[in-house]
Amino acid sequence: MRRDLFGWITQWIKPLTVKEKAVIVADIYVASSPRFDFILLVLLSSSIATLGLITNSPAVIIGAMLVAPLMSPIIGIGLATITGDTRLLRTAAVALGEGLVMAVAFSALLTRLNQILPFLSLAELPNEVIHRAHPSPIDLVIALAGGIAASYALTNPNLSAALPGVAIATALMPPLCTVGVGISLGRWDIAGGAFLLFITNAVAISFSGALVFFLRGFRPAVETNHHRLPRSLIISAILIAVLLVPLSYFSYQLFQQASLNQRVNNAVQKAIVNLPLDLVEIQINRGVAGLAVDLTVRTNVAIRYEQVVALQEELVRELNEPVSLRLNQIFAERLDPLIPPTPTLTATLTPTPTPGPSPTRTFTPTPTATFTASPTQTLVPSYTPTPTATPTNTPSPAVKIVRIATLPAPNIHQSPGGPVIGVLKQGQALTVYYRTQVVNGVVWVEVMDEEGRVGWILQVFLVTPTATPSATPTRTSTMTSLPKP
């Protein structure tokens, strides 16, 4: 049965002649040697790949894949495991090790140099770096297919044009440069994931290359049974099976994260359907205390604190777990060129500023007594003194006007210097309470706006409206004229 299978395969994949095998071995010897050309191409490709990673440029990374010479020593290792050529195995392993160390070190050096001379900010990792830190079984399948294509193209001169595409698909240099970036930034999770991706690609390419060389007729010099699978090929297959364990674990984590992101996104979309805002970005992090959701929204109306609390409670009900919510508002006004704005005339109060804060005195007037004349024969005036109003220091709310002298516009804060719960306009009337606090050398005053929101505002933004003169209590008399008897 096994011989019939090999006979069917050899009908489609013809074994090479001795002369053709010698030419291929000689070419792979040259390509797998750690010569000056090999070292130069490694340094150039690592620099291109590193710059492409930190600039998040896929086109630059593709250029680095085409220049990278690491495919040759890996295929050389696959050929050496089939033929039993220890000299080729040692030469290819040295070249691969030197290329690996140089690529990682040079990438870390370039990333460190960018931190010292910050041409590009790496406050957030680029997507091209993050994607290479989470390998999956799909990457293993891609590497197996790429290794088969590369090895078969090497044994068939008519297919040499396919090698650039194989170099792009297998992506050996970018994972190594991602390792260097992770080491330089102290992100060992990024470095570990990228190194696992490189090992996956290297083992899969070496195995698939050995399999193709075996089918093309390469055998150890002392091999007697040409139809028996070499032990080296079996060991490579076992290594690939072992690699499936961490790759499957990473895939499971990615699946869990993607499922969580979808659940949170659906819950947020459902919760904000009645709010006047557009969702810009959602950032989700899972901690010990639960989910931390960071929302960035675009709106032309200030979102009140009470609405954010209601949104958080809605997310807790939908997700059935603790959620800490932070809402970032981007204020934007929507304009339509086809609909010109309509001017609206509004009356505004002209405030008269008074220097410095002063306590508010409330005068409580006493009602004026009514005088009733006694029935007498003569005109007699009767005087009753009116009690004098006594000022008291009982604090009570007063009305003041918002004055905007500088940008940005003043905000109402939940507490002095705390979260913003509303945005004020020029000339808006506020009810000022008596409570004040001094924080960092500035005075905060407790106020209530026209929408009923109670919060705190800087005292420098408040002015007292012009007072209207009121009648002053005066002494009055009532004279009644009675008829003579």
Short mmCIF file of C-alpha atoms in Angstrom, two decimals, residues 410-422 424 430-431 433-439 442-449 453-459 461-462:
data_model
loop_
_atom_site.label_atom_id
_atom_site.label_comp_id
_atom_site.label_asym_id
_atom_site.label_seq_id
_atom_site.Cartn_x
_atom_site.Cartn_y
_atom_site.Cartn_z
CA PRO A 410 -16.06 77.67 31.24
CA ASN A 411 -17.43 74.32 32.34
CA ILE A 412 -19.52 73.12 35.24
CA HIS A 413 -17.57 70.52 37.21
CA GLN A 414 -18.97 67.78 39.42
CA SER A 415 -16.53 68.89 42.13
CA PRO A 416 -13.80 71.56 42.28
CA GLY A 417 -11.41 70.49 39.53
CA GLY A 418 -13.39 67.26 38.98
CA PRO A 419 -15.20 65.78 35.95
CA VAL A 420 -17.02 68.14 33.60
CA ILE A 421 -20.83 67.82 33.65
CA GLY A 422 -21.78 70.77 31.39
CA LEU A 424 -21.68 77.21 29.71
CA LEU A 430 -26.56 80.94 37.07
CA THR A 431 -27.89 80.52 40.58
CA TYR A 433 -24.90 79.15 46.26
CA TYR A 434 -22.93 80.20 49.29
CA ARG A 435 -20.42 77.30 49.29
CA THR A 436 -16.90 78.09 48.02
CA GLN A 437 -13.65 76.14 47.99
CA VAL A 438 -10.07 77.15 47.22
CA VAL A 439 -8.17 74.53 45.17
CA VAL A 442 -8.20 79.47 42.72
CA VAL A 443 -11.70 79.96 44.12
CA TRP A 444 -14.52 77.59 43.11
CA VAL A 445 -18.18 78.49 43.66
CA GLU A 446 -21.17 76.15 43.82
CA VAL A 447 -23.80 77.04 41.18
CA MET A 448 -26.90 75.71 39.43
CA ASP A 449 -27.51 76.32 35.71
CA ARG A 453 -27.43 70.88 37.06
CA VAL A 454 -25.66 71.64 40.34
CA GLY A 455 -21.89 71.83 40.19
CA TRP A 456 -18.84 74.03 40.64
CA ILE A 457 -17.34 76.83 38.49
CA LEU A 458 -14.35 79.15 38.80
CA GLN A 459 -15.34 82.41 40.48
CA PHE A 461 -16.10 83.60 35.28
CA LEU A 462 -18.96 85.12 37.32
#
